Short mmCIF file of C-alpha atoms in Angstrom, two decimals:
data_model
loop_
_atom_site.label_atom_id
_atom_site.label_comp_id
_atom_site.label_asym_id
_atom_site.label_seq_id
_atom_site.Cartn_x
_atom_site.Cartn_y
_atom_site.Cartn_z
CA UNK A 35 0.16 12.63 -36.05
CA UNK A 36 3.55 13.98 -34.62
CA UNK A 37 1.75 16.22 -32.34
CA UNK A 38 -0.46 13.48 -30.88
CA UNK A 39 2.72 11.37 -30.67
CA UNK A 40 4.36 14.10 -28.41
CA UNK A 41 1.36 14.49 -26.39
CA UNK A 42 0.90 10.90 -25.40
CA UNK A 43 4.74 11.16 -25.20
CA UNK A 44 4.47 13.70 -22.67
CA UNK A 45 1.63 12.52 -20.48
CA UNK A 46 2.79 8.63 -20.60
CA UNK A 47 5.94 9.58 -19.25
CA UNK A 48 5.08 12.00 -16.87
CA UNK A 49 2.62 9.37 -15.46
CA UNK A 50 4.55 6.79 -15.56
CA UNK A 51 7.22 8.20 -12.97
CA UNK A 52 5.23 10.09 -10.41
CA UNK A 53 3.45 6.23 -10.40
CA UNK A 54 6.90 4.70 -10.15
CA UNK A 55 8.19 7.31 -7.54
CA UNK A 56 5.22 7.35 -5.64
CA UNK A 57 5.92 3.47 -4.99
CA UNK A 58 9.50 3.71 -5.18
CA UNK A 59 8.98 6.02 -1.87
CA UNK A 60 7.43 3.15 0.07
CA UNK A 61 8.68 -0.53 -2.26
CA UNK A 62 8.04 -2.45 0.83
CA UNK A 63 4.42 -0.92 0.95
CA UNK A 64 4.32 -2.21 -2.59
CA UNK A 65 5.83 -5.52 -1.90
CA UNK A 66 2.81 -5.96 0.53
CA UNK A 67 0.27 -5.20 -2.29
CA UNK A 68 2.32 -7.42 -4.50
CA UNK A 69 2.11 -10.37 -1.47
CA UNK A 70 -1.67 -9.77 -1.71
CA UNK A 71 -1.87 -10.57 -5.68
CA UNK A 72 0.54 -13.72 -5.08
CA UNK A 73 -2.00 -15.05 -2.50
CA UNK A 74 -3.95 -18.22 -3.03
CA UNK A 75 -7.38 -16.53 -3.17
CA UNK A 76 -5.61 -14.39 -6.09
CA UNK A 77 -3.66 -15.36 -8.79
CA UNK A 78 -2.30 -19.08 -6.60
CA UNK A 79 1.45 -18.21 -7.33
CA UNK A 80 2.07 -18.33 -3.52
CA UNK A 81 5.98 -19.32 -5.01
CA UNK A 82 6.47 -15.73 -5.88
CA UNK A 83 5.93 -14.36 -1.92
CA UNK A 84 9.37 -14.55 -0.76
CA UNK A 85 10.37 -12.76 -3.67
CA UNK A 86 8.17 -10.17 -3.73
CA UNK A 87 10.26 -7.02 -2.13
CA UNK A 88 12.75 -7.78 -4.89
CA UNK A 89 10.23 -7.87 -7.32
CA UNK A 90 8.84 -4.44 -5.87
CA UNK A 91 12.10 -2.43 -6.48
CA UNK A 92 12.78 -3.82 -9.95
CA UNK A 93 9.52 -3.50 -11.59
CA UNK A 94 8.98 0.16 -9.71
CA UNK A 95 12.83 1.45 -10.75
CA UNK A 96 11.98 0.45 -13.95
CA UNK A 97 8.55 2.21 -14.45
CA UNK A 98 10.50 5.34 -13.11
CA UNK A 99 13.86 4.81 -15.37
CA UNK A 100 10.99 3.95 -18.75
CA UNK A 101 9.04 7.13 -17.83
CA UNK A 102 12.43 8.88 -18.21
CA UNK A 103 13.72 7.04 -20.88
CA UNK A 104 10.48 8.45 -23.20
CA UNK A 105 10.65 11.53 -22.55
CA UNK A 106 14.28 12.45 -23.01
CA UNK A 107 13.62 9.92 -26.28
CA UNK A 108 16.13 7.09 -24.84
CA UNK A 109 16.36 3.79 -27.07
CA UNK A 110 12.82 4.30 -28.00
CA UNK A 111 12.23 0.80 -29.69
CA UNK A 112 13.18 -0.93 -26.33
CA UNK A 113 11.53 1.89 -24.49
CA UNK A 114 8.11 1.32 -26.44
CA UNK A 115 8.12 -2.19 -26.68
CA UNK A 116 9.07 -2.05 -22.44
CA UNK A 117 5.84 0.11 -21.34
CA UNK A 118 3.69 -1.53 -23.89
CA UNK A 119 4.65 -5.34 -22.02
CA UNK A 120 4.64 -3.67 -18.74
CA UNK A 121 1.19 -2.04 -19.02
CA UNK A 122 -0.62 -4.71 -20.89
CA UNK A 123 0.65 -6.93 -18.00
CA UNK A 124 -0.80 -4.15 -15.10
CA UNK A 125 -4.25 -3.58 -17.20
CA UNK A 126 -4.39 -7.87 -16.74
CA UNK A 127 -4.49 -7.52 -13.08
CA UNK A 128 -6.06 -4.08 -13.09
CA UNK A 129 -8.48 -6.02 -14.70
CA UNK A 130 -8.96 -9.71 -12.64
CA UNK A 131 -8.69 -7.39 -9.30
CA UNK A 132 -11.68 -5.65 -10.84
CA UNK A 133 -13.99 -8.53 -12.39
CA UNK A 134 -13.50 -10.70 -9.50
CA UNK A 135 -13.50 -7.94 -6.72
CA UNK A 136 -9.82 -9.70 -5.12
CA UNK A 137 -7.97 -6.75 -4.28
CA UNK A 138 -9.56 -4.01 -3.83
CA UNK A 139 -6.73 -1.20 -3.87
CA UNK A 140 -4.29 -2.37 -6.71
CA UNK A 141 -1.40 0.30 -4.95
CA UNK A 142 -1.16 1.63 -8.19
CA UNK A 143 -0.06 5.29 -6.26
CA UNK A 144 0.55 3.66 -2.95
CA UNK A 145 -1.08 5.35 -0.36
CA UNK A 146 -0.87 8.86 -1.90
CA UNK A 147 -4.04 7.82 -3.87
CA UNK A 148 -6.01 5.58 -3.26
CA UNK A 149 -8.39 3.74 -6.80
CA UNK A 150 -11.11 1.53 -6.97
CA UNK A 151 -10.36 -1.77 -8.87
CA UNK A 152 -12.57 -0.30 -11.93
CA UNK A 153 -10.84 3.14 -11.75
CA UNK A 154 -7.12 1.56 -11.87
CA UNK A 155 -8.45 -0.33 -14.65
CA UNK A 156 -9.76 2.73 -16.25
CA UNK A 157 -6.70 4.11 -15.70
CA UNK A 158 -4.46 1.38 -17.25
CA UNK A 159 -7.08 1.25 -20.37
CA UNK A 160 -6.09 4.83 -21.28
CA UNK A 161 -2.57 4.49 -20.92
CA UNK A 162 -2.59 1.56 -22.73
CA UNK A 163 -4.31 3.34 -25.69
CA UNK A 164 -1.31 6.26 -25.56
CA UNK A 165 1.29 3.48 -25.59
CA UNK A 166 -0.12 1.80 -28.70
CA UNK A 167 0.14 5.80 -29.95
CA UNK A 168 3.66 5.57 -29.57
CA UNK A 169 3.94 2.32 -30.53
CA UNK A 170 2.31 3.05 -33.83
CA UNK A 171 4.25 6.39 -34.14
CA UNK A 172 7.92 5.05 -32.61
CA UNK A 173 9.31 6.95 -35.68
CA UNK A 174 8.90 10.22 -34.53
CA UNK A 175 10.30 9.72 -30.60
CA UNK A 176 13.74 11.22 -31.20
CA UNK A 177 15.89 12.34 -28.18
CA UNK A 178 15.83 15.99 -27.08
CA UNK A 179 19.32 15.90 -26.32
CA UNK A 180 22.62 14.96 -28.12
CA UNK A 181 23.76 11.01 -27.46
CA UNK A 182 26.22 11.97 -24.69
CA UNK A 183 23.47 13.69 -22.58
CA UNK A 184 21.11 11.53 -23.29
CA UNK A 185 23.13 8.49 -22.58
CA UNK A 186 24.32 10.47 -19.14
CA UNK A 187 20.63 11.31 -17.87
CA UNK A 188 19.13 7.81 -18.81
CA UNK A 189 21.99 6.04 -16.62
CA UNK A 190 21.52 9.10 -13.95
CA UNK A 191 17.95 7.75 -13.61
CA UNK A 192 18.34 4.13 -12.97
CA UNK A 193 21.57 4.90 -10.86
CA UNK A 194 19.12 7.49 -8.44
CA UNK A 195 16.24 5.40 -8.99
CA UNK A 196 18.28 2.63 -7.18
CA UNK A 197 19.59 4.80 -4.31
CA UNK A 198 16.56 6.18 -3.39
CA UNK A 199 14.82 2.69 -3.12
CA UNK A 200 17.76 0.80 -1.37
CA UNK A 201 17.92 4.46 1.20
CA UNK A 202 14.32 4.21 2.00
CA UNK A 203 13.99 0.40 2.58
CA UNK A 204 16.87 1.07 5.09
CA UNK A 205 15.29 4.11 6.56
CA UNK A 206 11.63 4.88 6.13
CA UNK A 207 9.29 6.11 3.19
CA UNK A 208 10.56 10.10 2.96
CA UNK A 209 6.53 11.06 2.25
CA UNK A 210 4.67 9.48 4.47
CA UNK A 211 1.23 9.19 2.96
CA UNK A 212 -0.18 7.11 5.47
CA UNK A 213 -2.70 7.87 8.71
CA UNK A 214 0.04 7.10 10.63
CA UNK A 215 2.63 9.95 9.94
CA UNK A 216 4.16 12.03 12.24
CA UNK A 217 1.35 14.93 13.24
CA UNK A 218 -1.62 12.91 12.68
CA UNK A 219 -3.88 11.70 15.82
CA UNK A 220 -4.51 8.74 15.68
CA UNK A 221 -8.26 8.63 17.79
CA UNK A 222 -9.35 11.67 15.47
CA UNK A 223 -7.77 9.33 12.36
CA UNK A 224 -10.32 6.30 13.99
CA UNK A 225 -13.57 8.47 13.95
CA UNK A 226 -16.22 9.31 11.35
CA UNK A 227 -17.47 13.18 11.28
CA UNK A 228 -20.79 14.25 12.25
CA UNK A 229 -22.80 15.15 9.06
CA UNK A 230 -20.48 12.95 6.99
CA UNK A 231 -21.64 10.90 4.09
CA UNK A 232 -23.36 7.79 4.88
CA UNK A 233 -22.80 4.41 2.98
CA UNK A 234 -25.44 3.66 0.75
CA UNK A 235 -26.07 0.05 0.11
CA UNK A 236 -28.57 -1.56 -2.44
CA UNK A 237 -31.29 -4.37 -1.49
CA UNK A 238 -32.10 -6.53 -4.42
CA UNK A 239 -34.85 -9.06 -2.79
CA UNK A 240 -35.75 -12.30 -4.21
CA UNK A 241 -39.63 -13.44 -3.61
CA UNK A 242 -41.92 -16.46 -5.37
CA UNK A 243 -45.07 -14.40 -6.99
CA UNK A 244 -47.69 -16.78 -7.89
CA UNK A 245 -44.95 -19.03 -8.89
CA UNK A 246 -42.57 -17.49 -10.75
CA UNK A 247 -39.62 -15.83 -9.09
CA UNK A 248 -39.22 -11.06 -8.86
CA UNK A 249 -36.84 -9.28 -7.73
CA UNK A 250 -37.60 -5.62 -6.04
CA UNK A 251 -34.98 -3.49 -5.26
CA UNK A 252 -35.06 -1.33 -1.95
CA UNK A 253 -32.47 0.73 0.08
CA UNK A 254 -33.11 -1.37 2.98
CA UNK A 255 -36.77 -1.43 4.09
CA UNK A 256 -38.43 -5.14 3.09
CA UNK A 257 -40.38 -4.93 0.47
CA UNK A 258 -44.24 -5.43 1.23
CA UNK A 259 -44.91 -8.16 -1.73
CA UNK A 260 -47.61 -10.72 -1.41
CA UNK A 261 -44.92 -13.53 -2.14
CA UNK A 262 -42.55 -16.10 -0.36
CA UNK A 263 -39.35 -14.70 0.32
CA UNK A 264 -36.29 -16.68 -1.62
CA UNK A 265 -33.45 -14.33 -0.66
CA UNK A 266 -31.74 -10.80 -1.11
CA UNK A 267 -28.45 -9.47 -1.86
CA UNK A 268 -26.75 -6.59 -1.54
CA UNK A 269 -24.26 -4.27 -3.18
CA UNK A 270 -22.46 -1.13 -2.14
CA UNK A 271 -23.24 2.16 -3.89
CA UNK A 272 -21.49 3.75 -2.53
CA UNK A 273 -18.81 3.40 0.87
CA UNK A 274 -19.42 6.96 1.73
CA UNK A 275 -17.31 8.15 4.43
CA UNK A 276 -14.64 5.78 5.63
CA UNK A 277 -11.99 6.64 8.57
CA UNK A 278 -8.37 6.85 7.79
CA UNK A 279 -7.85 4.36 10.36
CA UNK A 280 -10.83 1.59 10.70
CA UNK A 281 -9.07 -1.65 12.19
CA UNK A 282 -6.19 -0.47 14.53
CA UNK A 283 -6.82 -2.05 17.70
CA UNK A 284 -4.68 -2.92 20.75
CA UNK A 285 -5.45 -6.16 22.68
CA UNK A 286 -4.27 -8.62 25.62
CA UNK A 287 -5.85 -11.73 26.19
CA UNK A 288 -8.66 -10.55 28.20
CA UNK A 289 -9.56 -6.64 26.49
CA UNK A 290 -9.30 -4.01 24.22
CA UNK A 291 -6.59 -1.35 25.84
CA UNK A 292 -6.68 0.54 22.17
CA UNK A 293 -8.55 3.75 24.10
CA UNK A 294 -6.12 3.12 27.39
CA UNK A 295 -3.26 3.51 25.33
CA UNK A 296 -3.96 5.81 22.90
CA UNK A 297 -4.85 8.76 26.21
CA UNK A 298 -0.91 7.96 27.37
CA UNK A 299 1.17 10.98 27.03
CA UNK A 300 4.67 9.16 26.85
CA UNK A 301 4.12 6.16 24.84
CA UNK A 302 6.33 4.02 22.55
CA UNK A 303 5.08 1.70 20.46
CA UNK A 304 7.68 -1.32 19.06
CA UNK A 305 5.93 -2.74 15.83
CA UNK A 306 6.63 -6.17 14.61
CA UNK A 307 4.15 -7.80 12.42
CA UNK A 308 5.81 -11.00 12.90
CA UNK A 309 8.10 -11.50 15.90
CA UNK A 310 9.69 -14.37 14.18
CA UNK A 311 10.55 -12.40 11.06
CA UNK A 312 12.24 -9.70 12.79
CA UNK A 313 15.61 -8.45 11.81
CA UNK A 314 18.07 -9.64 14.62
CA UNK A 315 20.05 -6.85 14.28
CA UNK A 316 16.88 -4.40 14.66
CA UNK A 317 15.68 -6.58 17.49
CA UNK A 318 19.14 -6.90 19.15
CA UNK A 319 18.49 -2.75 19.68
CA UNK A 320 15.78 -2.98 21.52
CA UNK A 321 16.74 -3.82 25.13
CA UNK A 322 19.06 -0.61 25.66
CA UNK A 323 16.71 1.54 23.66
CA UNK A 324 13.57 0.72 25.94
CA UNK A 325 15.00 0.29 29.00
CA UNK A 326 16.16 3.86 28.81
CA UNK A 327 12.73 5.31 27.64
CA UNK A 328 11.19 3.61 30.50
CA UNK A 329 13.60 5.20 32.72
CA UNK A 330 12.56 8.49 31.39
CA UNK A 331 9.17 8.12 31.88
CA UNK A 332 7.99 6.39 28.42
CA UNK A 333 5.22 3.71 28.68
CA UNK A 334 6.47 1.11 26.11
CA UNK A 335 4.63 -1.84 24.52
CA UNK A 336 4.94 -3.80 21.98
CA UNK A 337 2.32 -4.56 18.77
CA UNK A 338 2.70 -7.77 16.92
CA UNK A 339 0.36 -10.10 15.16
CA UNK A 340 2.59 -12.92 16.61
CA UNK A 341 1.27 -15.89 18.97
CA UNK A 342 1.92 -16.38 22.83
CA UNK A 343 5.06 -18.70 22.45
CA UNK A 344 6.63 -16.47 20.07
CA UNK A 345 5.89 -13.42 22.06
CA UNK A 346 7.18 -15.08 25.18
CA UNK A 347 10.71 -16.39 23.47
CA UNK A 348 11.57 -13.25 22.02
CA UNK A 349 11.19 -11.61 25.35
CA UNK A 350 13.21 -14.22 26.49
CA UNK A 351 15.77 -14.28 23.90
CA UNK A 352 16.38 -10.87 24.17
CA UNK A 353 16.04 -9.89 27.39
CA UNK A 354 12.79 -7.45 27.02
CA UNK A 355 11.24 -5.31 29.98
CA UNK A 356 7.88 -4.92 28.14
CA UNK A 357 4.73 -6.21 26.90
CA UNK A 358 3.23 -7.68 23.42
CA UNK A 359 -0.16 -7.00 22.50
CA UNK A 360 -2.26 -8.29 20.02
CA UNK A 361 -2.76 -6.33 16.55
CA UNK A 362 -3.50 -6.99 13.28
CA UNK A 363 -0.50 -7.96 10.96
CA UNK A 364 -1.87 -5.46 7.95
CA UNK A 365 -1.86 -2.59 10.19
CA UNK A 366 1.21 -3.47 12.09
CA UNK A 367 2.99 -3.37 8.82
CA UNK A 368 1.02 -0.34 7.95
CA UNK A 369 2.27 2.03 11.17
CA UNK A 370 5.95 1.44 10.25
CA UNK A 371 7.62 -0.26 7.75
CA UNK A 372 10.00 -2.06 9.90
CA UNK A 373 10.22 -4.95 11.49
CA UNK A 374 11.08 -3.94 14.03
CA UNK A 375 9.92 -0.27 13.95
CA UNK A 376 9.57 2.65 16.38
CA UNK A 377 6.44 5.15 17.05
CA UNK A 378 6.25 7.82 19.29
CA UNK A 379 3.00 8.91 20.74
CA UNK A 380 1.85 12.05 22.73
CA UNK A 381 -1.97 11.56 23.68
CA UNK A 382 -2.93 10.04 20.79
CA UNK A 383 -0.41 12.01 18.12
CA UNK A 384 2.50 10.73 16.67
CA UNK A 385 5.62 12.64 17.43
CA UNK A 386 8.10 10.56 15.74
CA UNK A 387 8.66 6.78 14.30
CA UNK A 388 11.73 5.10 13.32
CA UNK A 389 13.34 2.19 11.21
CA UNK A 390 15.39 0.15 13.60
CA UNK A 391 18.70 1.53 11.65
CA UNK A 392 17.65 5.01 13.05
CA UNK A 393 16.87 4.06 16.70
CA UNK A 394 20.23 5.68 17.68
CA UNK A 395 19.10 9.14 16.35
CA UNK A 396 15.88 9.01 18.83
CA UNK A 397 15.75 11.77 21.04
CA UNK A 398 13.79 10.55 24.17
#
C-alpha cells in the first residue's frame, strides 16, 4: 500500500505542476478559457467574467503550490483534502464540456497541448482515482525534509508561483506555445500539407421503408434505398489534419487584405481585441512608437475586433497615423496577449511581438 501511495504521490504531483505552470506561463490565455466556461451557452454564470483573470492566477498558483506541497509532504491533510476538491470540481466541467460538446479545448495544458473534451475528462478520471489513493492512504505522506525546509520550500513555491504570474501578465507568456511565436510563418501556419490526413465524417441517413423508419450509415455517398428520405446527420470521426492557424483574417470594409499584408516585408501589427478595453497607458504609447516605425520604413496597421465609431475615436483620441482592420476578437487575443500588443512581421514571419510595457525595448 505505501508503495502505491508514493507512486500516485509522485505522478499526482508531478502532474499537477507542469499543468499549473504550463497555465501559469500564459493566466490570461487561461482567463480566456475560463471566460468561455462563464458564458451563457455554458455554465450561465456570466457574473463571474470580470473576474475571471483573477480567478486564473489563484486557482493556477495554487495547482502549482498543491503539486509542490505533495511531494515535499507539506500539511498533507489540507494538501489532500485541496486536490481532491479541486479535481472533483475540474472532472465536473471536464465532464459537462464533454457530454454537451460546449468547449471543446478545456486549456487544461494551455496551448502546449491541446485535449479533446473526452480525453481531459479521461485525464481528470485518473487523477481523480490517485487522489482518492492518497486520500485513503494520507497516513503515509510524510515530508522528505525536516519542518524548517519544508516550511521554507512550500512558502518558496507560492512566493515564485506569484512572481512568475504577476511578471508574465506584465510582459508576455516566456514559452510561447502558440502559432504565433516569434519564427513561425504565419501563411505556411494557414495551409494544410499535400498528402495530409483528410477529415473523415460519418453519414447516418434517415429514410421511411415501407413505413417504418432505417437508418444507413455512409461516408458521404447517398444511400440508394427504395424509401422516402426523412433526414441525415453527421458526426466527425475524425478532424484529420487541421492548420495551426484556420481563422486569422485581415479585413476593411470592402476585402480581405490578409494575403496583401501578410507578403509585406516591414510590417507592424498593433493588436487590440477591443479598442475600448485597451489599457490607456499601453495605448497612450502608441503614437511615438508608430510614427517612428513608419518613418523607418514599417507598414503599420492595426487589428481589432472593435466597430467603426470606436475605431474612429481612438484614432482620434490619440492622435493615430494608421489604420484598423477588421479581425476576429479570439484570434486577436490569441497573437498577443495585450491589449494593446505589438507583432513584428518579415514576409509573413514573425520577428518579434511585444506587451505594451516592453514597447520601449523595440528595436526598429
Amino acid at each position: 500500500m505505501k508503495y502505491i501511495i508514493n507512486l500516485s504521490r509522485i505522478f499526482t504531483g508531478i502532474l499537477f505542476i507542469i499543468s499549473g505552470f504550463i497555465k501559469l506561463n500564459d493566466p490570461l490565455g487561461f482567463s480566456y478559457k475560463l471566460e468561455e466556461y462563464f458564458g451563457s451557452d455554458v455554465l450561465n454564470i456570466e457574473f463571474l467574467i470580470p473576474y475571471a483573470l483573477g480567478i486564473s492566477v489563484i486557482v493556477v498558483v495554487f495547482e502549482v503550490v498543491l503539486g509542490v506541497f505533495l511531494l515535499i509532504g507539506y500539511k498533507p491533510k489540507f494538501t489532500v483534502w485541496s486536490l481532491l476538491l479541486m479535481i472533483i470540481f475540474f472532472t465536473f466541467l471536464t465532464f459537462y464540456s464533454a457530454y454537451f460538446d460546449k468547449v471543446k479545448d478545456c486549456g487544461c495544458f494551455g496551448d502546449a497541448l491541446k485535449l479533446t473534451p473526452w480525453e481531459s475528462f479521461t485525464k481528470d478520471v485518473i487523477l481523480l482515482v490517485l487522489v482518492l489513493i492518497l486520500f485513503v492512504g494520507i497516513k503515509h505522506i510524510k515530508p522528505i525534509f525536516t519542518k524548517l525546509p519544508t516550511t521554507i520550500i512550500a512558502l518558496l513555491s507560492f512566493v515564485l508561483s506569484l512572481w512568475f504570474g504577476y511578471h508574465v501578465l506584465m510582459h508576455l507568456p516566456s514559452i510561447d506555445f502558440r502559432a504565433y511565436a516569434i519564427g513561425k510563418n504565419l501563411p505556411e501556419q494557414m495551409v494544410t500539407p499535400e498528402g495530409a490526413p483528410k477529415a473523415i465524417t460519418e453519414y447516418t441517413w434517415t429514410f421511411n421503408v415501407n413505413g417504418e423508419e432505417q437508418q444507413f450509415v455512409t461516408n458521404g455517398s447517398y444511400p440508394k434505398v427504395d424509401g422516402e428520405y426523412v433526414g441525415v446527420e453527421t458526426k466527425v470521426i475524425d478532424e484529420g489534419y487541421v492548420p495551426p492557424i484556420q481563422d486569422l483574417s485581415i479585413e476593411s470594409d470592402d476585402e480581405d487584405l490578409t494575403q496583401y499584408f501578410l507578403e509585406k516585408e516591414k510590417l507592424i501589427m498593433i493588436t487590440m481585441y477591443n479598442v475600448t478595453k485597451g489599457e490607456a497607458e499601453g495605448v497612450a504609447k502608441l503614437k511615438s512608437f508608430t510614427d517612428e516605425a513608419m518613418k523607418k520604413g514599417y507598414t503599420v496597421i492595426g487589428l481589432t475586433s472593435s466597430g467603426s465609431a470606436d475605431k474612429a475615436q481612438l484614432k482620434k483620441d490619440y492622435n493615430l497615423n494608421f489604420e484598423f482592420y477588421l479581425c476576429d476578437e479570439k484570434v486577436v487575443k490569441t497573437i498577443v496577449r495585450a491589449n494593446p500588443g505589438v507583432i513584428i512581421l518579415n514576409s509573413g514571419t514573425v520577428v518579434n511581438k511585444a506587451h505594451w510595457n516592453d514597447i520601449e525595448a523595440i528595436e526598429l
